[in-house]
C-alpha positions as CSV (number, residue, x, y, z in Angstrom):
1,M,-138.7,7.7,-182.6
2,S,-136.6,11.0,-182.4
3,P,-132.6,11.0,-183.0
4,D,-133.2,12.0,-179.2
5,N,-135.0,9.4,-178.2
6,R,-132.8,7.0,-180.0
7,A,-130.3,7.6,-177.9
8,A,-131.1,7.9,-174.8
9,Y,-132.5,4.1,-175.8
10,Y,-129.0,3.8,-176.4
11,G,-127.6,5.4,-173.7
12,A,-129.7,3.4,-171.3
13,G,-128.8,0.0,-172.9
14,K,-125.4,0.6,-172.2
15,I,-125.6,1.7,-169.3
16,F,-128.0,-1.0,-168.2
17,I,-124.9,-3.8,-169.4
18,T,-122.6,-2.0,-167.2
19,L,-125.2,-1.9,-164.0
20,Q,-125.2,-5.7,-164.8
21,A,-121.6,-5.9,-164.8
22,R,-121.3,-4.3,-161.5
23,M,-124.3,-5.6,-159.7
24,R,-123.4,-9.3,-159.8
25,I,-120.0,-8.4,-158.0
26,G,-122.2,-6.6,-155.3
27,Q,-121.2,-3.1,-156.0
28,E,-124.5,-1.5,-154.5
29,R,-123.1,1.4,-154.4
30,R,-120.6,2.2,-157.2
31,V,-123.8,1.8,-159.1
32,H,-125.5,4.6,-158.0
33,M,-122.8,6.7,-158.0
34,F,-122.6,5.6,-162.2
35,F,-126.6,6.2,-161.8
36,H,-125.3,10.5,-160.7
37,R,-122.6,10.8,-163.0
38,E,-124.9,9.5,-166.1
39,H,-127.0,12.9,-164.7
40,E,-125.2,14.8,-164.4
41,K,-123.9,14.2,-168.1
42,D,-127.7,14.8,-169.4
43,M,-127.7,18.3,-167.2
44,R,-124.7,19.8,-168.8
45,A,-125.4,18.7,-172.3
46,G,-129.2,20.9,-171.9
47,K,-130.8,16.9,-172.3
48,S,-133.8,16.4,-170.4
49,P,-132.9,13.4,-168.2
50,G,-136.5,12.4,-168.2
51,L,-136.3,9.3,-170.7
52,R,-133.3,8.0,-169.9
53,K,-134.4,7.9,-165.6
54,A,-137.6,5.8,-167.0
55,V,-135.4,2.8,-168.4
56,L,-133.1,3.1,-165.7
57,F,-135.6,2.9,-163.3
58,F,-136.8,-0.5,-164.9
59,A,-133.1,-1.6,-165.4
60,L,-132.5,-1.6,-162.0
61,V,-135.7,-3.4,-161.6
62,L,-134.2,-6.1,-163.8
63,V,-130.7,-6.2,-161.8
64,F,-132.1,-6.8,-159.2
65,M,-134.5,-9.1,-160.4
66,T,-131.7,-11.1,-161.9
67,V,-129.4,-10.9,-159.1
68,A,-131.9,-12.3,-156.5
69,G,-132.8,-15.0,-158.7
70,D,-128.7,-15.9,-158.5
71,V,-129.0,-15.8,-154.9
72,S,-132.1,-18.0,-154.9
73,L,-130.7,-20.3,-156.6
74,Q,-127.0,-20.8,-154.7
75,A,-129.0,-20.9,-151.3
76,A,-130.7,-24.0,-153.2
77,V,-128.4,-26.8,-152.5
78,P,-129.7,-30.4,-151.7
79,K,-128.8,-31.1,-147.9
80,V,-130.5,-34.0,-145.7
81,T,-133.0,-32.8,-143.3
82,V,-131.8,-34.7,-140.3
83,T,-127.6,-35.2,-139.7
84,K,-128.6,-37.1,-136.2
85,K,-130.7,-40.4,-136.1
86,T,-131.2,-42.5,-133.6
87,L,-132.3,-46.3,-134.5
88,Y,-133.1,-49.3,-132.4
89,V,-132.4,-52.8,-133.4
90,G,-135.1,-55.2,-134.5
91,Y,-137.6,-51.6,-134.9
92,N,-138.6,-49.0,-137.5
93,S,-136.0,-48.3,-140.1
94,Y,-135.3,-44.5,-141.4
95,Q,-136.0,-43.3,-145.2
96,I,-133.4,-40.3,-145.8
97,R,-135.0,-37.1,-146.5
98,F,-133.9,-34.6,-148.5
99,K,-134.3,-30.3,-149.0
100,N,-133.6,-28.3,-152.2
101,L,-132.9,-32.0,-154.7
102,A,-133.7,-31.8,-157.6
103,K,-136.1,-35.0,-159.9
104,T,-133.5,-35.2,-162.2
105,A,-130.0,-35.2,-159.5
106,T,-128.2,-38.7,-158.7
107,V,-128.1,-39.9,-155.2
108,T,-125.8,-42.7,-154.1
109,Y,-125.4,-43.4,-150.2
110,A,-122.5,-45.7,-148.2
111,S,-122.7,-47.6,-144.2
112,S,-119.7,-46.8,-142.6
113,D,-120.6,-50.4,-140.6
114,K,-122.6,-52.1,-142.3
115,K,-123.0,-54.5,-139.1
116,V,-124.9,-51.8,-137.4
117,A,-126.8,-49.6,-139.9
118,A,-126.7,-50.9,-143.6
119,V,-128.6,-48.4,-146.4
120,S,-130.0,-49.5,-149.4
121,S,-130.1,-48.3,-152.6
122,K,-133.3,-45.9,-152.3
123,G,-131.5,-43.9,-149.2
124,V,-133.3,-46.4,-146.6
125,I,-131.4,-47.1,-143.0
126,K,-132.2,-50.4,-141.6
127,P,-131.0,-50.8,-137.9
128,V,-128.8,-54.3,-137.3
129,A,-127.3,-54.2,-134.2
130,K,-126.5,-51.7,-131.2
131,G,-123.9,-49.6,-132.4
132,S,-122.9,-46.3,-134.1
133,A,-122.5,-46.0,-137.8
134,T,-122.1,-42.4,-140.0
135,V,-124.6,-43.0,-143.5
136,T,-122.6,-40.6,-146.4
137,V,-125.2,-39.2,-148.8
138,T,-123.5,-38.0,-152.0
139,M,-126.0,-36.0,-154.4
140,K,-125.2,-34.6,-157.9
141,Q,-126.5,-32.1,-159.2
142,G,-126.1,-29.7,-161.5
143,G,-123.0,-30.3,-162.8
144,K,-122.1,-30.6,-158.2
145,T,-121.6,-32.8,-155.4
146,Y,-123.3,-32.3,-152.6
147,K,-122.0,-34.9,-149.7
148,G,-124.3,-34.8,-146.8
149,E,-123.3,-37.0,-143.5
150,I,-126.3,-38.4,-141.0
151,A,-124.3,-39.9,-137.2
152,V,-126.9,-42.8,-136.7
153,T,-127.3,-44.8,-133.0
154,V,-128.6,-47.5,-132.7
155,K,-129.9,-48.9,-129.0
156,D,-131.2,-51.5,-128.2
157,P,-135.1,-51.2,-127.2
158,Y,-135.7,-50.1,-123.8
159,I,-138.5,-49.0,-120.9
160,S,-137.9,-46.0,-118.9
161,I,-139.7,-43.6,-116.1
162,S,-139.0,-40.2,-118.3
163,N,-140.3,-38.1,-115.1
164,K,-138.9,-40.4,-112.1
165,K,-138.3,-39.3,-108.3
166,T,-135.8,-40.6,-105.7
167,K,-137.5,-37.4,-103.6
168,L,-140.8,-37.3,-101.5
169,V,-142.5,-35.1,-99.2
170,A,-144.8,-37.7,-97.2
171,S,-148.6,-36.6,-99.2
172,S,-147.0,-36.4,-102.2
173,D,-149.3,-37.5,-105.0
174,Y,-146.9,-38.2,-107.5
175,Q,-148.1,-39.4,-111.3
176,L,-144.9,-41.5,-112.5
177,I,-144.6,-41.5,-116.1
178,G,-143.7,-44.9,-118.8
179,K,-142.0,-44.6,-121.8
180,A,-140.9,-47.0,-124.4
181,Y,-138.1,-46.8,-127.5
182,G,-138.3,-49.5,-129.5
183,L,-141.1,-50.9,-128.9
184,D,-144.3,-51.2,-130.4
185,G,-147.8,-52.2,-127.6
186,A,-146.1,-51.8,-124.7
187,Q,-148.6,-52.2,-121.4
188,F,-146.5,-50.6,-118.3
189,V,-147.8,-52.5,-114.8
190,F,-146.1,-50.9,-111.1
191,S,-145.6,-52.4,-108.5
192,T,-143.3,-51.1,-104.7
193,S,-141.6,-53.3,-102.2
194,D,-143.2,-50.9,-99.3
195,V,-146.4,-50.2,-99.2
196,L,-146.1,-49.2,-96.2
197,V,-143.6,-46.2,-97.4
198,A,-145.5,-45.0,-100.8
199,K,-148.2,-47.1,-102.6
200,V,-148.6,-47.1,-106.6
201,D,-151.7,-47.4,-108.1
202,E,-150.6,-50.9,-110.2
203,E,-152.3,-49.9,-113.7
204,T,-152.4,-45.7,-113.5
205,G,-148.7,-46.1,-112.0
206,L,-149.5,-42.5,-109.1
207,L,-147.3,-42.8,-106.0
208,H,-148.0,-41.6,-103.3
209,A,-146.3,-41.0,-100.5
210,R,-147.6,-42.5,-97.3
211,A,-144.8,-42.5,-94.2
212,A,-140.9,-41.7,-93.8
213,G,-138.5,-44.5,-95.2
214,K,-137.6,-46.0,-98.8
215,A,-139.4,-48.7,-101.4
216,K,-138.4,-49.7,-104.4
217,I,-140.6,-48.9,-107.5
218,T,-140.8,-50.8,-110.3
219,M,-142.6,-50.5,-113.6
220,K,-142.5,-53.7,-116.0
221,D,-144.1,-53.5,-120.0
222,K,-146.4,-56.5,-120.5
223,T,-145.8,-56.8,-124.1
224,S,-142.3,-57.4,-124.1
225,G,-141.3,-58.2,-120.4
226,K,-138.8,-55.4,-120.1
227,S,-138.6,-53.3,-116.4
228,V,-136.9,-50.7,-114.8
229,S,-137.0,-49.8,-111.3
230,F,-135.2,-46.6,-108.8
231,T,-135.5,-46.4,-105.1
232,V,-137.5,-43.5,-104.3
233,T,-137.0,-42.1,-100.6
234,V,-139.8,-40.7,-98.6
235,V,-139.0,-37.6,-95.8
236,K,-141.6,-37.0,-93.2
237,A,-143.6,-33.6,-93.5
238,T,-142.5,-30.5,-91.9
239,E,-144.2,-27.1,-92.3
240,E,-140.8,-25.8,-94.2
241,N,-141.3,-28.9,-96.6
242,A,-145.2,-28.7,-97.3
243,G,-144.6,-26.1,-100.4
244,D,-142.6,-29.7,-101.8
245,V,-145.6,-32.0,-101.5
246,Y,-146.7,-32.9,-105.1
247,V,-150.7,-33.3,-106.2
248,T,-151.6,-34.4,-109.7
249,T,-153.1,-31.9,-112.3
250,E,-154.7,-33.7,-113.5
251,E,-158.2,-32.6,-112.2
252,M,-157.4,-28.5,-113.2
253,S,-158.5,-26.5,-116.0
254,K,-157.1,-27.0,-118.9
255,K,-158.8,-24.1,-120.7
256,Y,-155.5,-21.7,-119.3
257,V,-152.2,-22.4,-120.9
258,Y,-149.3,-20.0,-120.1
259,A,-148.0,-18.6,-122.6
260,A,-143.8,-16.8,-122.1
261,P,-143.6,-13.9,-123.7
262,K,-142.3,-12.7,-127.1
263,D,-139.5,-11.0,-126.2
264,T,-137.1,-11.9,-123.1
265,E,-134.5,-9.7,-123.9
266,G,-135.3,-6.9,-121.9
267,L,-136.2,-9.6,-118.5
268,T,-133.7,-8.7,-115.5
269,E,-132.6,-12.0,-114.5
270,E,-135.2,-13.1,-111.3
271,E,-138.0,-12.3,-114.6
272,A,-135.9,-14.9,-117.0
273,A,-136.6,-17.6,-113.8
274,K,-140.1,-16.9,-113.3
275,V,-140.3,-17.1,-117.0
276,K,-138.3,-20.3,-117.3
277,R,-140.1,-22.5,-114.1
278,L,-143.7,-21.2,-115.5
279,T,-143.1,-23.0,-118.7
280,D,-141.4,-26.0,-117.4
281,I,-144.8,-25.6,-114.7
282,Q,-146.8,-25.6,-117.7
283,K,-145.1,-28.3,-120.1
284,R,-146.1,-30.9,-116.5
285,I,-149.6,-29.5,-116.7
286,T,-149.9,-30.6,-120.4
287,A,-148.8,-34.4,-120.4
288,G,-150.0,-35.1,-116.8
289,A,-147.6,-34.7,-114.4
290,S,-147.5,-33.7,-111.0
291,I,-146.5,-30.7,-109.3
292,T,-145.6,-29.2,-106.1
293,I,-148.0,-27.1,-104.2
294,K,-146.3,-24.6,-104.2
295,E,-145.2,-24.9,-107.5
296,M,-149.5,-24.5,-108.3
297,Q,-150.1,-21.4,-105.9
298,E,-147.1,-19.5,-108.5
299,Y,-149.1,-21.1,-111.5
300,Y,-152.5,-19.3,-110.1
301,I,-151.2,-16.6,-109.3
302,Q,-149.3,-15.7,-113.0
303,K,-153.4,-17.4,-114.5
304,A,-154.7,-14.9,-112.2
305,A,-152.2,-12.1,-114.0
306,D,-153.3,-12.6,-117.4
307,G,-157.3,-12.8,-116.3
308,G,-157.1,-16.5,-117.4
309,K,-160.4,-18.7,-116.2
């Protein structure tokens, strides 16, 4: 290797060390200025900067890789995957899960109220009684200590009609949807206090509004014996509220699915409101719930515009 080349390599090595130190403190702009000054020195000395530039290029690549590695390590902070959790008395426990937790990490758990939510040494939270508690997770990893908290709410098991409607226009067919929380094998049956006002299918929960008046609709779980009720008011159908009559979506084609535009920033308030309405309509169609005649018309107009079948 010629003396010039040795000098170039030696100089590049010094530059690399200097660059690395400066890159670590985020002074990228100074690095570029440093590179420029070294180039000018070579030019004034009448030396070819080619080799030095080549070595500098690879040095910069190594520096960026080093910095990227440092950032990656710094970002890999261990933490719990959830910060809130709802559990039900006598029902399933919850196994705490983590992100970026090393196999060599040491983890301990503590509950603020063991009478509400107990936590085992393996990170399993068991619902004990109705109430609220905070489970604190301490993670020791890489010589550092990290903490995470999970706000636990424990409820009694219950059932609900997730889409109950307290007012319907006569002639509406409204599909009720029952849900169970903290219960397995729920079997719902529906009943009405007045079949002349509102008739409901005992098994499916399809409610048919027949005439003006009020009726109490009850859903009961045959397995647990729990029940829930609400009162529906049926109003007379008129020309003005004809579009508010509910219809079932069971027989609607599921081939077309409305998809909201990805970029909504440029939409007007009216266009954004339309996207929100159509998204809600699609959710109810997918869930097998009912929609109004007015909503069905808007949905089919959009379907035709999208070329849906």
